Coordinates of C-alpha atoms in Angstrom, one line a residue:
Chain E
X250 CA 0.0 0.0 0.0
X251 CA 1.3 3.0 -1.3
X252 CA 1.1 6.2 0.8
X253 CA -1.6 8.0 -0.9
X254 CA -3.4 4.9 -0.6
X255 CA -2.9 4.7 3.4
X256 CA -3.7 8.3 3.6
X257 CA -7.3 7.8 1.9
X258 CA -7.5 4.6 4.6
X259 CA -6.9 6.6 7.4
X260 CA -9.4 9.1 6.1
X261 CA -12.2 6.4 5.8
X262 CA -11.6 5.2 8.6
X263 CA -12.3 8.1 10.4
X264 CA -15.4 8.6 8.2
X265 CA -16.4 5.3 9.3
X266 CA -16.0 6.2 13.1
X267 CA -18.6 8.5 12.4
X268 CA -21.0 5.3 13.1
X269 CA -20.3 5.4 17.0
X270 CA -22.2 8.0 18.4
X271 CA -22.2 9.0 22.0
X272 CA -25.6 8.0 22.7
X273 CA -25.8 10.9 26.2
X274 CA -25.5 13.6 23.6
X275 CA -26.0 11.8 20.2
X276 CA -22.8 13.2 18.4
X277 CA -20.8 10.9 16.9
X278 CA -17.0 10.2 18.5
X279 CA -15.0 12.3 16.0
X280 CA -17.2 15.2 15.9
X281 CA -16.9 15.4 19.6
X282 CA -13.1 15.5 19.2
X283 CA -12.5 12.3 21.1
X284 CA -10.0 10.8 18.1
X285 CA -6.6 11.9 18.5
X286 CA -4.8 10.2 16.3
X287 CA -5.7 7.6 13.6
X288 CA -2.4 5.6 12.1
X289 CA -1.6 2.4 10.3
X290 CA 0.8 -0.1 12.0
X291 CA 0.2 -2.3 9.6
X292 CA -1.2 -2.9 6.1
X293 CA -3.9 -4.7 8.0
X294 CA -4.0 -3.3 11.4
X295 CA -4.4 0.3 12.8
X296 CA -3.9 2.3 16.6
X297 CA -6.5 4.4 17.5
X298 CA -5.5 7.4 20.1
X299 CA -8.6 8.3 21.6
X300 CA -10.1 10.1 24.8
X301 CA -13.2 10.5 26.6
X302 CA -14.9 14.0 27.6
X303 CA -14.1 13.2 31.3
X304 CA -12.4 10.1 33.1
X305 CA -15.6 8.6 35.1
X306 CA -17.6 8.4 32.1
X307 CA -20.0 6.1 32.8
X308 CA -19.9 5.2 28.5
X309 CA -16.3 4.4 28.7
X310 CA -16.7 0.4 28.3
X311 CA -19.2 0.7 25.6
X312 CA -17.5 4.2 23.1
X313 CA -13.9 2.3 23.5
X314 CA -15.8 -1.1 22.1
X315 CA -18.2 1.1 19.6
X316 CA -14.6 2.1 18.2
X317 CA -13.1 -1.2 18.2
X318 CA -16.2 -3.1 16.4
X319 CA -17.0 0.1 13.9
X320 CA -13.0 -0.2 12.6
X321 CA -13.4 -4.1 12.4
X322 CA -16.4 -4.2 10.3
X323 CA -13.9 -2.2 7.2
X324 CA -12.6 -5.1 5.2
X325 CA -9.3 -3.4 5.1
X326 CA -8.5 -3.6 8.7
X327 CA -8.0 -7.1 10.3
X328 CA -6.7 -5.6 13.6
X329 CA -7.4 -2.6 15.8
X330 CA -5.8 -1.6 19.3
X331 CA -7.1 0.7 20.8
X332 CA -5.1 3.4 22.9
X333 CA -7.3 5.5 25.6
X334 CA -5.5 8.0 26.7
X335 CA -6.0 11.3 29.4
X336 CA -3.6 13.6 28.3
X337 CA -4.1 15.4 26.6
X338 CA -7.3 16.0 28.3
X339 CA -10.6 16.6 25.7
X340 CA -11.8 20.3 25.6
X341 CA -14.5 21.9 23.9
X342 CA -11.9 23.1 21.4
X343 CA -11.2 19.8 19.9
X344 CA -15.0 19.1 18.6
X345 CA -15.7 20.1 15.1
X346 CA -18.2 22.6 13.7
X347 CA -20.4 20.0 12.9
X348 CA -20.1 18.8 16.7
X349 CA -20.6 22.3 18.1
X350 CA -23.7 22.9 15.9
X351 CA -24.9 19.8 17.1
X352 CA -24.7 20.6 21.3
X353 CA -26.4 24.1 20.1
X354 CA -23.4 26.5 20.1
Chain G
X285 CA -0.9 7.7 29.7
X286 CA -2.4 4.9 28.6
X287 CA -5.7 3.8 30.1
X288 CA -6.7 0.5 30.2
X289 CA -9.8 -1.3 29.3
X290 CA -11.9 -0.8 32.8
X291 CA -14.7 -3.8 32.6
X292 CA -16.6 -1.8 35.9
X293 CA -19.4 -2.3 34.0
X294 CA -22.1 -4.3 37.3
X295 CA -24.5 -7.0 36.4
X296 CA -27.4 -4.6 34.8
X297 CA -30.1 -7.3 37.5
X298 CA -27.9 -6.1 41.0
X299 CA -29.1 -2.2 40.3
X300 CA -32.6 -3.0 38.6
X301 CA -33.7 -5.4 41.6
X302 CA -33.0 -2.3 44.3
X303 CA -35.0 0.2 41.4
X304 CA -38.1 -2.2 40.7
X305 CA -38.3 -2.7 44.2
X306 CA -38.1 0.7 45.3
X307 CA -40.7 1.9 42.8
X308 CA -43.2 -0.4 44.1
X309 CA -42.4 1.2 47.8
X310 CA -42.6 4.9 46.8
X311 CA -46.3 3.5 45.9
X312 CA -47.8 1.7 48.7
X313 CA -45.7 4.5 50.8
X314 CA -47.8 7.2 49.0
X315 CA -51.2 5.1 49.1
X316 CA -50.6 4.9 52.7
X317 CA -50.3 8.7 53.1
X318 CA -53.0 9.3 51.1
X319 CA -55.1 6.9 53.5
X320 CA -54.0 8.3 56.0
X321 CA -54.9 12.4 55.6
X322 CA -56.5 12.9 58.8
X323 CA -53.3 12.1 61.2
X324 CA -50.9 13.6 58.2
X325 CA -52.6 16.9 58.4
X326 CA -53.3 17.0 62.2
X327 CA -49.5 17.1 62.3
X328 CA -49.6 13.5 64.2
X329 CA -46.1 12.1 62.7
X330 CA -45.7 9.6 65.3
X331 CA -48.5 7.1 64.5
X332 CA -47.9 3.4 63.4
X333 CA -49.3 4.1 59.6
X334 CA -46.8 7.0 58.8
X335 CA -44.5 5.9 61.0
X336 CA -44.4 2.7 58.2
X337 CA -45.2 5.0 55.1
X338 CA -42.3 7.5 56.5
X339 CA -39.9 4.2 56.3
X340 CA -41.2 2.8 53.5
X341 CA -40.4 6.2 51.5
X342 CA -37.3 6.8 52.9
X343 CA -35.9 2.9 53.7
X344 CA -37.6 1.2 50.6
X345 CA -37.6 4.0 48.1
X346 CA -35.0 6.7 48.7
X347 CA -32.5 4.3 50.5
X348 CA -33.0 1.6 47.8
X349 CA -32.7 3.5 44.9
X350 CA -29.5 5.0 46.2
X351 CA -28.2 1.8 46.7
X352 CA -29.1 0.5 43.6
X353 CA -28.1 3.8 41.9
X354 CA -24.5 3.2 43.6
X355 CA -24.2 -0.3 42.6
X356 CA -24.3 1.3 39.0
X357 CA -22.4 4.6 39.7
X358 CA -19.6 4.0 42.3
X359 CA -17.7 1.8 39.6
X360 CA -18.3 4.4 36.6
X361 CA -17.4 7.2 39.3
X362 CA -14.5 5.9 41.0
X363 CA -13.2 3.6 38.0
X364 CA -12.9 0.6 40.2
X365 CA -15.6 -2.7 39.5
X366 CA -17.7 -3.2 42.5
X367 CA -16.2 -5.9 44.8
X368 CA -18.2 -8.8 45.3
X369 CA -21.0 -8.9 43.0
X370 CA -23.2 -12.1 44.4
X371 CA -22.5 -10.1 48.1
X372 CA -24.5 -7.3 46.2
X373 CA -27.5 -9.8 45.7
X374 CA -27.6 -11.8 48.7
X375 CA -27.5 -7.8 50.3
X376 CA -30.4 -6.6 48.0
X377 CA -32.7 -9.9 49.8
X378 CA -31.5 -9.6 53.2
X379 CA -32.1 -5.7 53.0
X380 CA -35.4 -6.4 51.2
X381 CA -36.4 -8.6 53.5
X382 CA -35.9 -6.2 56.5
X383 CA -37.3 -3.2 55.1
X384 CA -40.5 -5.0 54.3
X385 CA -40.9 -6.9 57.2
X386 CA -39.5 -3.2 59.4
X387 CA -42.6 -1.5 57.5
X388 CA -45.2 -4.2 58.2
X389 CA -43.9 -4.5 61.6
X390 CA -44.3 -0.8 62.6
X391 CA -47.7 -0.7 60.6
X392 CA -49.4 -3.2 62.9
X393 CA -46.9 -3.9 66.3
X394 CA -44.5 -1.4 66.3
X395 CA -43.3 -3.2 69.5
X396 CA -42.0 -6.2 67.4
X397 CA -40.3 -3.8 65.2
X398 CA -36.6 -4.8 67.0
X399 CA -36.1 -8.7 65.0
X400 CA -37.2 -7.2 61.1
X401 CA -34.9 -3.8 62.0
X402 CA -32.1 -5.6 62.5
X403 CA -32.5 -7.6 59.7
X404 CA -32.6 -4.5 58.0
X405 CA -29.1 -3.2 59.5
X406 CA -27.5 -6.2 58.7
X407 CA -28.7 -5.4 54.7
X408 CA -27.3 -2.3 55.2
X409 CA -24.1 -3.1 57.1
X410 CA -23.7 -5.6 54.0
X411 CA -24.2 -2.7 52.3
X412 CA -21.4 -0.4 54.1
X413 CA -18.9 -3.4 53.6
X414 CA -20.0 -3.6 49.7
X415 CA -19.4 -0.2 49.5
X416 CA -16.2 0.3 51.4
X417 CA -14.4 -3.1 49.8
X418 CA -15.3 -1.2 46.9
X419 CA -13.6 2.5 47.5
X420 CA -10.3 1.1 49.2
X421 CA -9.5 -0.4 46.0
X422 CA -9.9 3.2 44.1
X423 CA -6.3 4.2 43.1
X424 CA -6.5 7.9 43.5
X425 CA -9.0 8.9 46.0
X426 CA -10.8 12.4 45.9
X427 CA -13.3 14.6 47.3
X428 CA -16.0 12.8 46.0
X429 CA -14.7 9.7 47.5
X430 CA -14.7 11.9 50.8
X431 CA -18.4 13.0 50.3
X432 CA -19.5 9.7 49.3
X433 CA -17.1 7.4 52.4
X434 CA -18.8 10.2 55.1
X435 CA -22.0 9.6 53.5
X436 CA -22.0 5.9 54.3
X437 CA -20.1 6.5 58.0
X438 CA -23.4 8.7 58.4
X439 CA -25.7 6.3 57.1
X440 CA -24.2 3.8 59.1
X441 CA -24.9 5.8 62.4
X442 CA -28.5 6.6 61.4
X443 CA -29.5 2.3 61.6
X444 CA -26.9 2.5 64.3
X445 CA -29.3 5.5 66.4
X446 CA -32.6 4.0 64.8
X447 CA -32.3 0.2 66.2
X448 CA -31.4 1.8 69.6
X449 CA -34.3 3.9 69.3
X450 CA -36.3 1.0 68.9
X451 CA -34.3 -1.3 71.7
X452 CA -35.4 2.0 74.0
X453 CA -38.9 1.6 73.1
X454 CA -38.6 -2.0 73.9
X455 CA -36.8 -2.1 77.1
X456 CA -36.7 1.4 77.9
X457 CA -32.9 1.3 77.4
X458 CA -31.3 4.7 77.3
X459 CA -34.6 6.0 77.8
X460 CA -33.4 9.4 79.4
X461 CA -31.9 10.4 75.8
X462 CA -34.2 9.0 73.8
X463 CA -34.6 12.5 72.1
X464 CA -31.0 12.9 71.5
X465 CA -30.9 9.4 69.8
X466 CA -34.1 10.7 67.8
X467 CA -32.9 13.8 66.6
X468 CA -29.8 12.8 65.6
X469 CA -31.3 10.1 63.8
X470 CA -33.0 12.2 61.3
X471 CA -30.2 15.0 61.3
X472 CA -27.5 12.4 60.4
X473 CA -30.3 10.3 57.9
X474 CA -31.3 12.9 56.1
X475 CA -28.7 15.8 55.9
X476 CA -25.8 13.6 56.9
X477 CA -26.4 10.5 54.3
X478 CA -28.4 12.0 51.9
X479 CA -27.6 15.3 51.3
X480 CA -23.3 14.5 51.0
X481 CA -24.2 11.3 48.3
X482 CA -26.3 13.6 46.6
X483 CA -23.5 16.6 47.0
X484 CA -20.5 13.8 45.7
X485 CA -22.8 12.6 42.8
X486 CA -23.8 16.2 41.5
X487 CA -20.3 16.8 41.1
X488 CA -20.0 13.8 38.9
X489 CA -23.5 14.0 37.0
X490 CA -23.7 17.8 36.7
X491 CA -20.8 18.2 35.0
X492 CA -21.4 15.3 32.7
X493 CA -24.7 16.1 31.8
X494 CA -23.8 19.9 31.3
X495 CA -20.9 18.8 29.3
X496 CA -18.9 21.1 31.7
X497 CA -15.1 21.5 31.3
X498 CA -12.4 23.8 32.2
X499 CA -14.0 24.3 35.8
X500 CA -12.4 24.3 39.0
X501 CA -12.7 22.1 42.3
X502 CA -11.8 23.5 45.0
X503 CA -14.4 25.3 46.2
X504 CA -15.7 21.5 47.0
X505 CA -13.9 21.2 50.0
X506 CA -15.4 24.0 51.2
X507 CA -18.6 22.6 51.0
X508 CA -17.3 19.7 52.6
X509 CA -16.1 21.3 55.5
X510 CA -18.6 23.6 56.2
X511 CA -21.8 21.5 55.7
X512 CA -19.8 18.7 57.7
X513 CA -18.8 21.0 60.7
X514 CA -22.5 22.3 60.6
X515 CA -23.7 18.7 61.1
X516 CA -21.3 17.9 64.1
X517 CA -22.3 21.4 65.5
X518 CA -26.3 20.5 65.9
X519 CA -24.9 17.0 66.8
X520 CA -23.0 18.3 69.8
X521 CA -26.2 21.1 70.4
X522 CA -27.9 17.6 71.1
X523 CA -25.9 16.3 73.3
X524 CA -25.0 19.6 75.3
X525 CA -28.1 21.2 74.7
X526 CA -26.5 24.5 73.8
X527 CA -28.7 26.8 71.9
X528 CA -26.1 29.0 70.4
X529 CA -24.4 25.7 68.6
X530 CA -27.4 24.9 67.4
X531 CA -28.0 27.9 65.5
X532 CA -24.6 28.0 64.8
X533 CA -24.9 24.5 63.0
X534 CA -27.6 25.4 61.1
X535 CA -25.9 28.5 59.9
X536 CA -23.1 26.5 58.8
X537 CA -25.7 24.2 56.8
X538 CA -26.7 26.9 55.2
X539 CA -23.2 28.4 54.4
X540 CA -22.3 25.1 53.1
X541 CA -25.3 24.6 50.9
X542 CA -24.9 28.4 49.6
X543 CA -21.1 27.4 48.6
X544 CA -22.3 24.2 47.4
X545 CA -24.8 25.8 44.9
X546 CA -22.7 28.4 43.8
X547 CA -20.1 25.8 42.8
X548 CA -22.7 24.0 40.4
X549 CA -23.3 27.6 39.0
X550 CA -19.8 27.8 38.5
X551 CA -19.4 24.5 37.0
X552 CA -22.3 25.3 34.6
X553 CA -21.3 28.5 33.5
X554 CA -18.5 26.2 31.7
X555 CA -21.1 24.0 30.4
X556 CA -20.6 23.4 26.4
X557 CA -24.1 21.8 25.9
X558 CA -26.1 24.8 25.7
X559 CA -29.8 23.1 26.6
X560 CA -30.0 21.2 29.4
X561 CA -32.6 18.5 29.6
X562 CA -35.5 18.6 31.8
X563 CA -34.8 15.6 34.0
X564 CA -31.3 17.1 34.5
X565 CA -33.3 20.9 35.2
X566 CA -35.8 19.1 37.8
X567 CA -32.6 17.8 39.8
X568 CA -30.9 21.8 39.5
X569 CA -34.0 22.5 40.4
X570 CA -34.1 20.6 43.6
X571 CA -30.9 22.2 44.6
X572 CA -32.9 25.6 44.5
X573 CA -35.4 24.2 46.8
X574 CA -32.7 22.7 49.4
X575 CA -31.0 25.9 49.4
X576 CA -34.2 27.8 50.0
X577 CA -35.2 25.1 53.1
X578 CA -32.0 25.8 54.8
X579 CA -32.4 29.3 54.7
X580 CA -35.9 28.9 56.4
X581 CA -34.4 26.2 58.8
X582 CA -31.7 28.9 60.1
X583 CA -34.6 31.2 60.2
X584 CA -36.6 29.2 62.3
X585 CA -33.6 28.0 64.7
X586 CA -32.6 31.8 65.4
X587 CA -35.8 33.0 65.8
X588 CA -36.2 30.1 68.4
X589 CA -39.0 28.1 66.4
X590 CA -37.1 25.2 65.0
X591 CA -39.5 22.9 67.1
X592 CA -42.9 24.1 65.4
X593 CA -41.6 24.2 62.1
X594 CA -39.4 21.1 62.6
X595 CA -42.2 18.5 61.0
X596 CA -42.8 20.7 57.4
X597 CA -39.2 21.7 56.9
X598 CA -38.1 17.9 57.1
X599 CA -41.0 16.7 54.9
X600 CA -40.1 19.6 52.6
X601 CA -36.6 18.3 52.6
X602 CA -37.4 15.1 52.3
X603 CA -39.4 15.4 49.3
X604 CA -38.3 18.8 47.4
X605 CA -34.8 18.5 48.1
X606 CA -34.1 14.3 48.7
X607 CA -36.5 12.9 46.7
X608 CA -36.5 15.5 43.9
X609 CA -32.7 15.5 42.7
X610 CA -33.5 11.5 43.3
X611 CA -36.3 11.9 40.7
X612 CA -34.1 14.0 38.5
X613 CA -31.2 11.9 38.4
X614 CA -33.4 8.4 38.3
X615 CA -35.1 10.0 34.9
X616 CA -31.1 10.0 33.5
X617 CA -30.1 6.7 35.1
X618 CA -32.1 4.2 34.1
X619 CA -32.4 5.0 30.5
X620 CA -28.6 4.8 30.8
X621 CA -28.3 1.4 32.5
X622 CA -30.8 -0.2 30.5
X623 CA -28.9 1.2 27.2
X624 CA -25.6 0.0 28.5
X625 CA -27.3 -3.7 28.6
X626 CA -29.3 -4.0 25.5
X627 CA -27.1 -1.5 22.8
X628 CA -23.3 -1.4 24.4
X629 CA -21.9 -4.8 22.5
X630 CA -23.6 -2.8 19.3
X631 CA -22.5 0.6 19.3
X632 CA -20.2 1.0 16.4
X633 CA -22.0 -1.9 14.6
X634 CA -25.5 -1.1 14.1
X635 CA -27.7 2.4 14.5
X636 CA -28.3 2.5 18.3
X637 CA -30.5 5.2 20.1
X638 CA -29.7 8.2 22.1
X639 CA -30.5 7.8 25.8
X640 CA -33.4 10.5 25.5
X641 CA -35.1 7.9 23.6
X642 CA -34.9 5.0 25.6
X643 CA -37.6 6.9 28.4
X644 CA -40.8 8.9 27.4
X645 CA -39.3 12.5 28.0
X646 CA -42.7 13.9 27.6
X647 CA -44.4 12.5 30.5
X648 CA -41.2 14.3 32.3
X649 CA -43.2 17.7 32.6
X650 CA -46.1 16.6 33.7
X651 CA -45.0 14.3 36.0
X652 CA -42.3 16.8 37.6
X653 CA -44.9 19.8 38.2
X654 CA -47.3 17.1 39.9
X655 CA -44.8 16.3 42.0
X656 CA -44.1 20.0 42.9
X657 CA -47.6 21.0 43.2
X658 CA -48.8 18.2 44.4
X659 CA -46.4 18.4 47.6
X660 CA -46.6 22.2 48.0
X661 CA -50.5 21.6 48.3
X662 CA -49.2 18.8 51.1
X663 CA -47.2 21.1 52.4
X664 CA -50.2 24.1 52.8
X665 CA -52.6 21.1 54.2
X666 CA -50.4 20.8 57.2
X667 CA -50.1 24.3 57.7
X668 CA -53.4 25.3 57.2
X669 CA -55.1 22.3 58.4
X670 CA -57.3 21.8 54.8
X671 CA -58.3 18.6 54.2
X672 CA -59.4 19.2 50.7
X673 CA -55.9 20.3 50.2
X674 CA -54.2 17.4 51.2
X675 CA -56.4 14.8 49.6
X676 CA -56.2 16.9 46.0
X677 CA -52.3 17.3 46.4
X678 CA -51.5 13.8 47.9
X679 CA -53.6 12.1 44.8
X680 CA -51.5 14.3 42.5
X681 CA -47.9 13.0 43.8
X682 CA -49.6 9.7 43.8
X683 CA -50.5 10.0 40.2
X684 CA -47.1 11.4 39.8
X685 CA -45.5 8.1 41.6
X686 CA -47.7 5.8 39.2
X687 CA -46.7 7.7 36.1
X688 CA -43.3 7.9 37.0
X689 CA -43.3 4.3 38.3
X690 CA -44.3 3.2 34.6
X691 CA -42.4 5.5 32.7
X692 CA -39.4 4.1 34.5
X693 CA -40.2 0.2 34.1
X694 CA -41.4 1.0 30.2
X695 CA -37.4 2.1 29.6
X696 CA -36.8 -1.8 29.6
X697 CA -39.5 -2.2 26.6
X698 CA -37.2 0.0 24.6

């Protein structure tokens, strides 16, 4: 796979996380700026950086699996590890446009 | 850092067999109010029926559901799984067991109230271990886990002061200071237990259902401080029977409170989501109304007439303050807990709903403003001695109960 081709990968892929919503305020994960950083480790496999709005979020089980299965169900990808991370933290500023319109700002 | 996976999801039965069960108590408690009218509005607490109703609403509702509510929460809240999950059932029918058999009991012998209450302490005890197993294991403990470990210390002293209360009706046992043990009962049940859970939650579920960030937390242990050194004040105005600390406590309260509110004003003023939802309003709302009764309960305590307006300030606490932030929250909570069983292995996979959609939100309104007029109409019944009062607003917080009762169990349909 040829760069341009991983680049347009990584970009579905991040289309595709669209799918997992946060079902409290019914945005989806990367509108709500919780994807930091989607890369491919291997042809078949990719590491998702992600966070959650706050660390006792009471969704955290069920968004980090909503990321894991949505990446899965691309034919491209045969393996996904996901990375939560807390720092850095998630702040308003990292939602998109689309996110912000969304909560009604 | 990397954060791993946390599995603290509970069993989704251990917190729906404390909220089923506790729906069905708020209920029969409210049918036996309503039945009972004539002693409610006379002002004459102290009789077997709402003596059992009283414990019934406060035991097998309020008690229950925070139970049940913590089973779900502590885990989410303080990132650690609860500790022994089959302890949490065999707890849920022991404690079952002894409210029911504690509400019969003081409905028709009150005297044979001692065997069923400590049946119930030993529920809650297995309660208190549940819960404390469960903190010591939390990494990093924090305020909350400091509003939320005196919480249960204070709930554990209220069955502690409540079985002696009922050993000294027995036996006559400590007989001389039965009204200490009483009073302190109630302060440390209601103000003590209640109101620090519900203080430690808020600042968990307001700022998550605000979307809050970028706020600060240190005015928290202020409130702390405050509100705790107010409850230790009236404690000791018990025991010493000083007036000035027991003004002095109640001023405190009310200090505390103040901070308390003005902290989730602060934390809101950060909030990102611009609407809040009506459930989440009802419990803000709730906050207003606690605020307002400890400013009337520091009125009455200077003024020297705490004692003849004891009974309507703690019924108003109980249900405008206690019971509404319970309501609030509960209309939030279950929707969330159901969703987490039935749509959690499918997010990501299939089209799953938003939590708004898994309860009726427009039965919310109605039910909340029965509930509030409904129990200020209560609340003018015992003041004004109006029958027709009571009956109208008792049947409209019963209707509310029944609405809310099915709006809640109809979340699992979804």
């Amino acid at each position: 796979m040829n760069l341009k081709e991983q680049i347009a990968l990584v970009d579905k892929i991040r289309e595709h996380l669209k799918k997992v919503m946060d079902p409290e305020l019914n945005i989806n994960v990367v509108d709500l700026g919780l994807i930091y950083d989607v890369s491919l480790i291997e042809e078949n496999a990719v590491e998702i950086v992600m966070t959650l709005t706050t660390p006792g979020c009471p969704l955290h089980d069920s968004i980090i699996g909503g990321v894991k299965h949505c990446v899965l169900e691309l034919e491209e990808i045969d393996h996904a590890d996901i990375q939560l991370v807390w720092e850095p933290a998630w702040s308003p500023e990292k939602m998109t446009e689309a996110g912000l319109k969304a909560i009604g700002r | 850092m990397i954060v791993k996976n946390t599995g603290s999801e509970t069993n989704i039965k251990l917190p729906f067999s404390f909220i089923f069960f506790s729906i069905l108590a708020l209920l029969i408690s409210q049918f036996l109010i309503l039945l009972n009218g004539d002693a409610f509005i006379n002002g004459h607490f102290r009789i077997p029926a709402i003596w059992s109703a009283a414990h019934l609403f406060i035991l097998g509702w309020a008690l229950m559901i925070a139970m049940g509510a913590m089973y779900q929460l502590v885990p989410v809240a303080f990132l650690t799984p609860i500790w022994n999950e089959k302890f949490g059932f065999i707890q849920f029918a022991v404690t079952t067991i002894g409210v029911v058999s504690f509400a019969i009991a003081l409905y028709i012998i009150p005297s044979k109230a001692l065997i069923p209450g400590i049946i119930m302490l030993m529920g809650i005890v297995m309660f208190l271990i549940q819960m404390g197993m469960t903190l010591r294991k939390q990494a990093k403990p924090n305020i909350l886990t400091l509003f939320v470990g005196s919480a249960l210390v204070c709930l554990f002293l209220t069955i502690i002061l409540g079985i002696s209360l009922v050993i000294s009706m027995k036996t006559g046992f400590a007989s001389n200071y039965y009204s200490i043990l009483f009073h302190s009962h109630l302060l440390l049940g209601i103000s003590g237990w209640f109101t620090l859970l519900i203080f430690g939650f808020s600042y968990k579920m307001a700022p998550m259902f605000s979307l809050s960030h970028g706020y600060e937390m240190k005015l928290a242990k202020y409130v702390y401080s405050i509100y705790v050194t107010g409850l230790l004040s009236i404690l000791l105005s018990f025991i010493f029977n000083f007036s000035w600390l027991f003004k002095c406590g109640f001023f405190l309260l009310l200090i505390g409170f103040s901070c308390f509110i003005w902290h989730i004003y602060l934390i809101l003023k950060k909030r990102v989501k611009k609407k809040l939802d009506l459930p989440f309003r009802f419990a803000l709302l709730a906050i207003i109304f606690g605020e307002m009764i400890h400013l009337l309960a520091f009125i009455a305590s200077i003024s020297n007439q705490f004692p003849s307006f004891a009974a309507p300030l703690i019924v108003a606490y109980i249900m405008l303050w206690i019971a509404f932030s319970i309501i609030g929250y509960l209309y939030k909570i279950v929707p969330f807990l159901w969703w987490t069983h039935k749509y959690s292995h499918v997010i990501g996979k299939k089209d799953v709903p938003a939590l708004k959609d898994m309860i009726n939100e427009r039965l919310a309104l109605p039910i909340f403003l029965s509930f509030i007029f409904g129990i200020l109409l209560v609340s003018m019944s015992i003041a004004l001695n109006g029958q027709m009062l009571f009956y109208i607003g008792q049947l409209l917080v019963t209707a509310a109960s029944i609405v809310f009762g099915i709006a809640i169990l109809a979340v699992i349909k979804k």
